[in-house]
CSV table of C-alpha atoms and ligand atoms in Angstrom, one decimal:
chain,number,residue,atom,x,y,z
A,1,UNK,CA,-28.7,-97.3,18.6
A,2,UNK,CA,-25.3,-98.0,20.2
A,3,UNK,CA,-23.6,-97.0,17.0
A,4,UNK,CA,-25.6,-93.7,16.9
A,5,UNK,CA,-24.3,-92.7,20.4
A,6,UNK,CA,-20.8,-94.0,19.7
A,7,UNK,CA,-20.7,-91.8,16.6
A,8,UNK,CA,-21.8,-88.8,18.6
A,9,UNK,CA,-19.2,-89.5,21.3
A,10,UNK,CA,-16.5,-89.6,18.6
A,11,UNK,CA,-17.6,-86.3,17.2
A,12,UNK,CA,-17.7,-84.7,20.7
A,13,UNK,CA,-14.1,-85.7,21.4
A,14,UNK,CA,-12.7,-82.7,19.3
A,15,UNK,CA,-15.4,-80.3,20.4
A,16,UNK,CA,-14.3,-77.1,22.1
A,17,UNK,CA,-15.9,-76.6,25.6
A,18,UNK,CA,-16.9,-73.1,26.4
A,19,UNK,CA,-15.1,-71.7,29.5
A,20,UNK,CA,-17.1,-71.5,32.7
A,21,UNK,CA,-17.7,-68.0,34.0
A,22,UNK,CA,-18.0,-67.9,37.8
A,23,UNK,CA,-18.9,-64.2,38.2
A,24,UNK,CA,-21.2,-61.6,36.6
A,25,UNK,CA,-20.4,-60.4,33.1
A,26,UNK,CA,-18.9,-57.1,34.1
A,27,UNK,CA,-15.8,-55.2,33.0
A,28,UNK,CA,-14.0,-58.2,34.4
A,29,UNK,CA,-15.1,-61.8,35.0
A,30,UNK,CA,-13.9,-64.8,36.8
A,31,UNK,CA,-12.6,-68.0,35.2
A,32,UNK,CA,-11.2,-70.8,37.3
A,33,UNK,CA,-11.0,-68.5,40.3
A,34,UNK,CA,-9.0,-65.8,38.4
A,35,UNK,CA,-10.0,-62.4,37.3
A,36,UNK,CA,-9.9,-61.7,33.6
A,37,UNK,CA,-10.7,-58.5,31.6
A,38,UNK,CA,-13.9,-59.1,29.6
A,39,UNK,CA,-13.5,-58.4,25.9
A,40,UNK,CA,-16.0,-61.1,24.8
A,41,UNK,CA,-19.5,-60.6,26.0
A,42,UNK,CA,-21.0,-58.0,23.6
A,43,UNK,CA,-22.4,-56.3,26.7
A,44,UNK,CA,-21.4,-53.0,25.2
A,45,UNK,CA,-22.8,-50.8,28.0
A,46,UNK,CA,-22.1,-52.8,31.1
A,47,UNK,CA,-25.8,-53.3,31.7
A,48,UNK,CA,-25.4,-56.9,33.0
A,49,UNK,CA,-24.1,-55.3,36.2
A,50,UNK,CA,-25.8,-51.9,36.2
A,51,UNK,CA,-27.2,-51.2,39.7
A,52,UNK,CA,-30.4,-49.5,38.6
A,53,UNK,CA,-31.2,-52.4,36.2
A,54,UNK,CA,-30.5,-55.1,38.9
A,55,UNK,CA,-32.7,-53.2,41.3
A,56,UNK,CA,-35.6,-52.9,38.8
A,57,UNK,CA,-35.4,-56.7,38.2
A,58,UNK,CA,-35.5,-57.5,41.9
A,59,UNK,CA,-38.4,-55.2,42.6
A,60,UNK,CA,-40.4,-56.6,39.7
A,61,UNK,CA,-39.9,-60.1,41.0
A,62,UNK,CA,-41.3,-59.0,44.4
A,63,UNK,CA,-44.4,-57.5,42.7
A,64,UNK,CA,-45.0,-59.9,39.8
A,65,UNK,CA,-43.1,-63.1,40.5
A,66,UNK,CA,-41.1,-64.9,37.7
A,67,UNK,CA,-42.7,-66.4,34.6
A,68,UNK,CA,-45.4,-64.9,32.5
A,69,UNK,CA,-46.4,-67.7,30.2
A,70,UNK,CA,-47.9,-67.9,26.7
A,71,UNK,CA,-49.2,-64.4,25.9
A,72,UNK,CA,-51.8,-65.6,23.5
A,73,UNK,CA,-53.3,-68.1,26.1
A,74,UNK,CA,-52.3,-66.8,29.5
A,75,UNK,CA,-52.7,-63.1,28.8
A,76,UNK,CA,-49.9,-60.6,28.5
A,77,UNK,CA,-48.2,-59.3,31.6
A,78,UNK,CA,-48.3,-55.5,31.8
A,79,UNK,CA,-44.5,-55.3,31.7
A,80,UNK,CA,-44.4,-57.1,28.3
A,81,UNK,CA,-46.7,-54.5,26.7
A,82,UNK,CA,-44.7,-51.7,28.4
A,83,UNK,CA,-41.5,-53.0,27.0
A,84,UNK,CA,-42.9,-53.1,23.5
A,85,UNK,CA,-44.2,-49.5,23.8
A,86,UNK,CA,-40.9,-48.3,25.1
A,87,UNK,CA,-38.9,-50.0,22.5
A,88,UNK,CA,-41.1,-48.6,19.7
A,89,UNK,CA,-40.8,-45.1,21.1
A,90,UNK,CA,-37.0,-45.5,21.6
A,91,UNK,CA,-36.6,-46.7,18.0
A,92,UNK,CA,-38.9,-44.0,16.7
A,93,UNK,CA,-41.0,-46.7,15.1
A,94,UNK,CA,-44.8,-47.1,15.1
A,95,UNK,CA,-44.8,-50.4,17.0
A,96,UNK,CA,-42.7,-53.3,18.4
A,97,UNK,CA,-43.1,-57.0,19.1
A,98,UNK,CA,-40.8,-58.8,21.6
A,99,UNK,CA,-40.0,-62.6,21.4
A,100,UNK,CA,-37.7,-64.8,23.4
A,101,UNK,CA,-34.5,-64.1,21.3
A,102,UNK,CA,-32.9,-62.4,18.4
A,103,UNK,CA,-32.7,-65.7,16.6
A,104,UNK,CA,-36.4,-66.2,17.0
A,105,UNK,CA,-37.1,-62.6,16.0
A,106,UNK,CA,-35.4,-63.2,12.6
A,107,UNK,CA,-37.4,-66.4,12.2
A,108,UNK,CA,-40.6,-64.5,12.9
A,109,UNK,CA,-39.7,-61.5,10.8
A,110,UNK,CA,-39.1,-63.6,7.7
A,111,UNK,CA,-41.2,-66.8,7.9
A,112,UNK,CA,-44.4,-64.9,8.7
A,113,UNK,CA,-44.4,-62.8,5.6
A,114,UNK,CA,-42.5,-64.8,3.0
A,115,UNK,CA,-43.4,-68.1,1.3
A,116,UNK,CA,-42.1,-70.4,-1.4
A,117,UNK,CA,-43.0,-68.1,-4.3
A,118,UNK,CA,-41.5,-64.9,-2.9
A,119,UNK,CA,-38.0,-63.6,-3.5
A,120,UNK,CA,-35.2,-62.9,-1.0
A,121,UNK,CA,-31.9,-61.1,-1.5
A,122,UNK,CA,-29.4,-61.5,1.2
A,123,UNK,CA,-25.8,-60.3,2.0
A,124,UNK,CA,-23.4,-63.3,1.8
A,125,UNK,CA,-22.1,-62.6,5.4
A,126,UNK,CA,-25.6,-62.4,7.0
A,127,UNK,CA,-26.0,-64.0,10.4
A,128,UNK,CA,-26.9,-67.7,10.7
A,129,UNK,CA,-30.3,-66.9,12.1
A,130,UNK,CA,-31.2,-65.0,8.9
A,131,UNK,CA,-30.0,-67.9,6.7
A,132,UNK,CA,-32.0,-70.3,8.8
A,133,UNK,CA,-35.1,-68.1,8.6
A,134,UNK,CA,-34.9,-68.0,4.8
A,135,UNK,CA,-34.7,-71.8,4.8
A,136,UNK,CA,-37.6,-72.1,7.2
A,137,UNK,CA,-39.7,-69.9,5.0
A,138,UNK,CA,-38.9,-72.3,2.1
A,139,UNK,CA,-38.3,-69.4,-0.3
A,140,UNK,CA,-37.2,-70.9,-3.6
A,141,UNK,CA,-35.8,-67.8,-5.2
A,142,UNK,CA,-32.9,-66.8,-3.1
A,143,UNK,CA,-30.2,-64.4,-4.2
A,144,UNK,CA,-27.0,-63.9,-2.3
A,145,UNK,CA,-25.1,-60.7,-3.1
A,146,UNK,CA,-21.4,-60.1,-2.4
A,147,UNK,CA,-20.7,-58.6,0.9
A,148,UNK,CA,-21.9,-54.9,0.9
A,149,UNK,CA,-21.5,-54.8,-2.8
A,150,UNK,CA,-23.9,-52.3,-4.3
A,151,UNK,CA,-23.3,-53.3,-7.9
A,152,UNK,CA,-24.0,-57.0,-7.2
A,153,UNK,CA,-27.0,-56.1,-5.1
A,154,UNK,CA,-28.5,-54.1,-8.0
A,155,UNK,CA,-27.7,-57.0,-10.4
A,156,UNK,CA,-29.6,-59.4,-8.2
A,157,UNK,CA,-32.5,-56.9,-7.8
A,158,UNK,CA,-32.8,-56.7,-11.6
A,159,UNK,CA,-33.1,-60.5,-11.8
A,160,UNK,CA,-35.5,-60.6,-8.9
A,161,UNK,CA,-37.8,-58.0,-10.4
A,162,UNK,CA,-38.1,-60.1,-13.5
A,163,UNK,CA,-39.1,-63.1,-11.4
A,164,UNK,CA,-41.5,-61.0,-9.4
A,165,UNK,CA,-43.5,-60.2,-12.6
A,166,UNK,CA,-45.0,-63.7,-12.6
A,167,UNK,CA,-47.9,-63.8,-10.2
A,168,UNK,CA,-48.1,-66.4,-7.5
A,169,UNK,CA,-50.7,-69.2,-7.4
A,170,UNK,CA,-53.0,-67.0,-5.4
A,171,UNK,CA,-52.7,-64.2,-8.0
A,172,UNK,CA,-50.7,-61.8,-5.9
A,173,UNK,CA,-47.3,-60.5,-7.0
A,174,UNK,CA,-44.3,-62.1,-5.2
A,175,UNK,CA,-42.7,-60.0,-2.6
A,176,UNK,CA,-39.0,-59.1,-2.9
A,177,UNK,CA,-37.2,-58.7,0.5
A,178,UNK,CA,-33.6,-57.3,0.8
A,179,UNK,CA,-32.2,-58.5,4.1
A,180,UNK,CA,-28.9,-57.5,5.8
A,181,UNK,CA,-27.1,-57.5,9.1
A,182,UNK,CA,-26.7,-53.8,10.2
A,183,UNK,CA,-23.3,-54.4,11.8
A,184,UNK,CA,-21.4,-57.4,10.6
A,185,UNK,CA,-20.3,-59.1,13.8
A,186,UNK,CA,-16.9,-60.5,12.7
A,187,UNK,CA,-15.5,-57.4,11.0
A,188,UNK,CA,-17.6,-54.6,12.6
A,189,UNK,CA,-18.4,-53.0,9.2
A,190,UNK,CA,-21.8,-51.5,8.4
A,191,UNK,CA,-24.4,-52.4,5.8
A,192,UNK,CA,-24.8,-49.7,3.1
A,193,UNK,CA,-28.3,-49.0,4.3
A,194,UNK,CA,-29.0,-45.7,2.5
A,195,UNK,CA,-28.2,-47.4,-0.9
A,196,UNK,CA,-30.2,-50.5,0.1
A,197,UNK,CA,-33.2,-48.2,0.8
A,198,UNK,CA,-32.7,-46.4,-2.4
A,199,UNK,CA,-32.6,-49.6,-4.5
A,200,UNK,CA,-35.6,-51.0,-2.6
A,201,UNK,CA,-37.6,-48.0,-3.7
A,202,UNK,CA,-36.4,-48.3,-7.3
A,203,UNK,CA,-37.2,-51.9,-7.6
A,204,UNK,CA,-40.3,-52.2,-5.3
A,205,UNK,CA,-38.6,-54.3,-2.6
A,206,UNK,CA,-39.1,-54.6,1.1
A,207,UNK,CA,-36.1,-54.0,3.4
A,208,UNK,CA,-35.0,-55.7,6.6
A,209,UNK,CA,-32.0,-55.0,8.8
A,210,UNK,CA,-30.8,-57.1,11.7
A,211,UNK,CA,-29.4,-54.6,14.1
A,212,UNK,CA,-28.1,-57.0,16.8
A,213,UNK,CA,-24.7,-55.2,17.2
A,214,UNK,CA,-26.1,-51.7,16.4
A,215,UNK,CA,-28.7,-51.6,19.2
A,216,UNK,CA,-27.3,-49.5,22.1
A,217,UNK,CA,-24.2,-48.7,20.0
A,218,UNK,CA,-25.1,-46.8,16.8
A,219,UNK,CA,-27.2,-43.7,16.4
A,220,UNK,CA,-28.2,-41.1,18.9
A,221,UNK,CA,-28.1,-42.6,22.4
A,222,UNK,CA,-27.8,-46.1,20.9
A,223,UNK,CA,-31.0,-46.1,18.8
A,224,UNK,CA,-29.4,-48.2,16.2
A,225,UNK,CA,-28.3,-48.2,12.5
A,226,UNK,CA,-31.6,-46.7,11.1
A,227,UNK,CA,-31.1,-43.8,13.4
A,228,UNK,CA,-27.4,-43.6,12.5
A,229,UNK,CA,-28.3,-43.1,8.9
A,230,UNK,CA,-31.5,-41.1,9.7
A,231,UNK,CA,-33.7,-43.5,7.8
A,232,UNK,CA,-36.6,-43.6,10.2
A,233,UNK,CA,-39.7,-45.1,8.7
A,234,UNK,CA,-37.8,-46.2,5.5
A,235,UNK,CA,-36.7,-49.6,6.6
A,236,UNK,CA,-39.7,-51.9,6.7
A,237,UNK,CA,-38.4,-54.4,9.2
A,238,UNK,CA,-35.9,-53.7,12.0
A,239,UNK,CA,-34.9,-56.7,14.1
A,240,UNK,CA,-33.0,-56.2,17.4
A,241,UNK,CA,-31.6,-58.4,20.1
A,242,UNK,CA,-31.9,-57.7,23.8
A,243,UNK,CA,-29.0,-59.9,24.7
A,244,UNK,CA,-26.1,-57.8,23.4
A,245,UNK,CA,-26.0,-54.1,24.6
A,246,UNK,CA,-29.1,-54.6,26.7
A,247,UNK,CA,-27.4,-57.6,28.4
A,248,UNK,CA,-30.5,-59.6,29.2
A,249,UNK,CA,-32.3,-61.9,26.7
A,250,UNK,CA,-34.9,-61.5,24.0
A,251,UNK,CA,-35.4,-60.2,20.5
A,252,UNK,CA,-37.7,-57.7,18.9
A,253,UNK,CA,-39.1,-56.4,15.7
A,254,UNK,CA,-40.1,-52.8,15.0
A,255,UNK,CA,-41.9,-51.4,12.0
A,256,UNK,CA,-45.3,-50.0,10.9
A,257,UNK,CA,-48.2,-50.9,13.2
A,258,UNK,CA,-49.9,-52.9,10.5
A,259,UNK,CA,-46.9,-55.2,10.1
A,260,UNK,CA,-46.3,-55.6,13.9
A,261,UNK,CA,-50.0,-56.3,14.5
A,262,UNK,CA,-49.8,-58.9,11.7
A,263,UNK,CA,-46.8,-60.5,13.5
A,264,UNK,CA,-48.7,-60.6,16.7
A,265,UNK,CA,-51.6,-62.5,15.0
A,266,UNK,CA,-49.5,-64.8,12.9
A,267,UNK,CA,-45.9,-65.3,13.9
A,268,UNK,CA,-45.4,-68.8,15.1
A,269,UNK,CA,-42.4,-67.8,17.2
A,270,UNK,CA,-44.7,-65.5,19.1
A,271,UNK,CA,-47.8,-67.6,19.4
A,272,UNK,CA,-46.2,-70.9,20.2
A,273,UNK,CA,-43.5,-69.7,22.6
A,274,UNK,CA,-43.6,-68.1,26.0
A,275,UNK,CA,-43.0,-64.4,26.8
A,276,UNK,CA,-39.9,-63.1,28.6
A,277,UNK,CA,-39.9,-63.5,32.3
A,278,UNK,CA,-40.7,-60.7,34.8
A,279,UNK,CA,-37.1,-59.9,35.8
A,280,UNK,CA,-36.0,-59.9,32.1
A,281,UNK,CA,-38.7,-57.5,31.1
A,282,UNK,CA,-38.3,-55.2,34.0
A,283,UNK,CA,-34.5,-55.1,33.5
A,284,UNK,CA,-35.0,-54.3,29.8
A,285,UNK,CA,-37.5,-51.5,30.5
A,286,UNK,CA,-35.0,-49.9,32.9
A,287,UNK,CA,-32.2,-50.3,30.3
A,288,UNK,CA,-34.3,-48.4,27.7
A,289,UNK,CA,-35.1,-45.7,30.3
A,290,UNK,CA,-31.4,-45.2,31.0
A,291,UNK,CA,-30.6,-44.7,27.3
A,292,UNK,CA,-33.6,-42.4,26.9
A,293,UNK,CA,-32.3,-40.3,29.8
A,294,UNK,CA,-28.7,-39.9,28.7
A,295,UNK,CA,-26.3,-40.8,26.0
A,296,UNK,CA,-23.4,-41.0,28.4
A,297,UNK,CA,-23.0,-44.8,28.4
A,298,UNK,CA,-22.9,-44.8,24.6
A,299,UNK,CA,-20.5,-41.9,24.4
A,300,UNK,CA,-18.2,-43.7,26.9
A,301,UNK,CA,-18.3,-46.8,24.7
A,302,UNK,CA,-17.2,-44.9,21.7
A,303,UNK,CA,-14.4,-43.1,23.7
A,304,UNK,CA,-13.1,-46.5,24.8
A,305,UNK,CA,-13.4,-47.8,21.3
A,306,UNK,CA,-11.4,-44.9,19.8
A,307,UNK,CA,-8.7,-45.1,22.5
A,308,UNK,CA,-8.3,-48.9,22.1
A,309,UNK,CA,-8.1,-48.7,18.3
A,310,UNK,CA,-5.6,-45.9,18.4
A,311,UNK,CA,-3.4,-47.8,20.8
A,312,UNK,CA,-3.6,-51.0,18.8
A,313,UNK,CA,-2.8,-49.2,15.6
A,314,UNK,CA,0.2,-47.4,17.1
A,315,UNK,CA,1.6,-50.8,18.3
A,316,UNK,CA,1.4,-51.9,14.6
A,317,UNK,CA,-1.6,-54.3,14.8
A,318,UNK,CA,-3.8,-54.7,11.7
A,319,UNK,CA,-7.3,-54.0,13.0
A,320,UNK,CA,-9.2,-54.3,9.8
A,321,UNK,CA,-11.9,-51.8,8.6
A,322,UNK,CA,-14.3,-51.8,11.5
A,323,UNK,CA,-16.7,-48.8,11.9
A,324,UNK,CA,-17.9,-49.9,15.3
A,325,UNK,CA,-16.6,-51.0,18.7
A,326,UNK,CA,-16.1,-54.6,17.3
A,327,UNK,CA,-12.3,-54.6,16.9
A,328,UNK,CA,-10.8,-57.5,14.9
A,329,UNK,CA,-7.1,-57.9,15.6
A,330,UNK,CA,-6.2,-59.6,12.3
A,331,UNK,CA,-3.6,-62.4,12.6
A,332,UNK,CA,-4.4,-64.6,9.6
A,333,UNK,CA,-3.1,-67.9,10.8
A,334,UNK,CA,-5.4,-70.3,12.8
A,335,UNK,CA,-2.6,-71.7,15.0
A,336,UNK,CA,-1.2,-68.3,15.9
A,337,UNK,CA,-4.6,-66.9,16.7
A,338,UNK,CA,-5.4,-69.8,19.0
A,339,UNK,CA,-2.1,-69.4,20.7
A,340,UNK,CA,-2.6,-65.7,20.9
A,341,UNK,CA,-5.9,-66.0,22.7
A,342,UNK,CA,-4.5,-68.6,25.1
A,343,UNK,CA,-1.7,-66.4,26.0
A,344,UNK,CA,-4.0,-63.4,26.5
A,345,UNK,CA,-6.1,-65.4,28.8
A,346,UNK,CA,-3.1,-66.5,30.8
A,347,UNK,CA,-2.1,-62.9,31.1
A,348,UNK,CA,-5.6,-61.8,32.2
A,349,UNK,CA,-7.5,-60.8,29.1
A,350,UNK,CA,-10.5,-62.8,27.8
A,351,UNK,CA,-10.9,-62.2,24.0
A,352,UNK,CA,-12.1,-64.8,21.6
A,353,UNK,CA,-10.1,-66.4,18.8
A,354,UNK,CA,-12.3,-66.4,15.6
A,355,UNK,CA,-11.3,-68.9,13.0
A,356,UNK,CA,-12.7,-70.8,10.0
A,357,UNK,CA,-15.6,-71.5,9.5
A,358,UNK,CA,-16.7,-68.3,11.3
A,359,UNK,CA,-14.5,-66.3,9.0
A,360,UNK,CA,-12.8,-67.2,5.7
A,361,UNK,CA,-9.6,-69.3,5.8
A,362,UNK,CA,-6.5,-67.1,6.3
A,363,UNK,CA,-8.6,-64.5,8.0
A,364,UNK,CA,-8.3,-65.7,11.6
A,365,UNK,CA,-8.4,-62.9,14.2
A,366,UNK,CA,-8.9,-62.1,17.9
A,367,UNK,CA,-12.2,-60.3,18.2
A,368,UNK,CA,-12.1,-57.5,20.9
A,369,UNK,CA,-15.4,-56.0,22.1
A,370,UNK,CA,-14.8,-53.3,24.7
A,371,UNK,CA,-17.5,-52.0,27.0
A,372,UNK,CA,-18.4,-48.7,28.5
A,373,UNK,CA,-17.9,-50.3,31.9
A,374,UNK,CA,-14.2,-50.4,31.4
A,375,UNK,CA,-12.0,-47.4,32.3
A,376,UNK,CA,-8.7,-46.1,30.9
A,377,UNK,CA,-6.6,-48.2,33.3
A,378,UNK,CA,-8.4,-51.4,32.2
A,379,UNK,CA,-7.7,-50.6,28.6
A,380,UNK,CA,-4.1,-49.7,29.3
A,381,UNK,CA,-3.7,-53.1,31.0
A,382,UNK,CA,-5.2,-54.8,28.0
A,383,UNK,CA,-3.0,-52.9,25.5
A,384,UNK,CA,0.1,-53.9,27.5
A,385,UNK,CA,-0.9,-57.5,27.4
A,386,UNK,CA,-1.6,-57.4,23.7
A,387,UNK,CA,1.8,-55.7,23.2
A,388,UNK,CA,3.6,-58.4,25.3
A,389,UNK,CA,1.9,-61.3,23.5
A,390,UNK,CA,2.1,-59.7,20.1
A,391,UNK,CA,5.9,-59.4,20.5
A,392,UNK,CA,6.3,-62.8,22.0
A,393,UNK,CA,4.5,-64.4,18.9
A,394,UNK,CA,6.3,-62.2,16.4
A,395,UNK,CA,3.1,-60.5,15.3
A,396,UNK,CA,4.3,-56.9,15.9
B,401,PLP,C1,-26.4,-62.3,18.3
B,401,PLP,C2,-27.1,-62.2,17.0
B,401,PLP,C3,-28.3,-62.7,16.8
B,401,PLP,C4,-29.0,-63.6,17.8
B,401,PLP,O1,-29.5,-62.9,18.8
B,401,PLP,P1,-29.9,-63.7,20.2
B,401,PLP,O2,-30.7,-62.7,20.9
B,401,PLP,O3,-28.7,-64.1,20.9
B,401,PLP,O4,-30.8,-64.9,19.8
B,401,PLP,C5,-28.9,-62.5,15.6
B,401,PLP,N1,-28.4,-61.7,14.6
B,401,PLP,C6,-27.1,-61.2,14.8
B,401,PLP,C7,-26.5,-60.4,13.7
B,401,PLP,C8,-26.4,-61.4,16.0
B,401,PLP,O5,-25.2,-60.9,16.2
């Protein structure tokens, strides 16, 4: 056993340690006692420090305490059902189920309905949690299509529909599921959802979108990618996370009532894992309420995004083909990217260096995620730092 631990220690030597944040995740945060502009957290709407939300969480603790336990055994706290009802209404879906994380929601969404003999068709750049979910479901027939490539998707669908003609052991026809991220988190580009839905109808497939970076960002008042493309009721499974724009924790699935009820009966990630705590749930309910009342935070986010992108472009940075607030500042080289993010941090801007294996070799970049909690001065400060470091390192 000594060897086992020695080997782990060896591997740990080169591991990167996450920075320790000593403050709330607001427009700025504190690292080693110093204030840094926050371009990392994916808290698009500043909800981690929103006063109404903090108050709702505190008041809920006074009334209901903290943990709520296993819903299937200990009963469901009223806040948990309220959150599901609110999310369903917000998303204009029939029903919603909430689990402890977006990762778990993808597991539940796929494992509960797909088995060995079904077929799955997945975008090559889908999130790790979708890849893991497909593995967990032990689906044998997996097709990976080229990123956002409609032609390749249809090719794969043709092959899949041939396979799906052979009945399963139980006599039923295999299901075909097309699954995609809504917003791809490294480049900020969108899934071609209207085409996916069209193909799904043509070939008799189910559709699933993981809207982690679209929730609170895309569509009217942040209702997500399905709302953005006006495809309500046409995507079978919508997965969302409550840890990005909603700034708390948790994941959810929306869809037809029959499907969501089935998940509540069968999803192992729901049955064998505890529900969100009282402050989480109360904070999330308040977050949804804020978005239902006004689209101001979402508008501000897009204003900030446009401003930042225009400024980066006019400085001569390559910022890729993002269609969302995710703004990749493309640098290519791993070493330069690492150096760039270190210099940004020294100058007061916290933005992550994204390198292989998170993106392809030669595609290293700084990923900038602005938030509606930042104002024009904050962004001007950031732009001036990017300009300084960009010139220093010969990037612009
Ligand atoms: C962040 C993310 C997840 C995981 O969500 P958590 O709530 O953090 O577990 C899943 N899918 C995508 C596309 C994500 O970006």
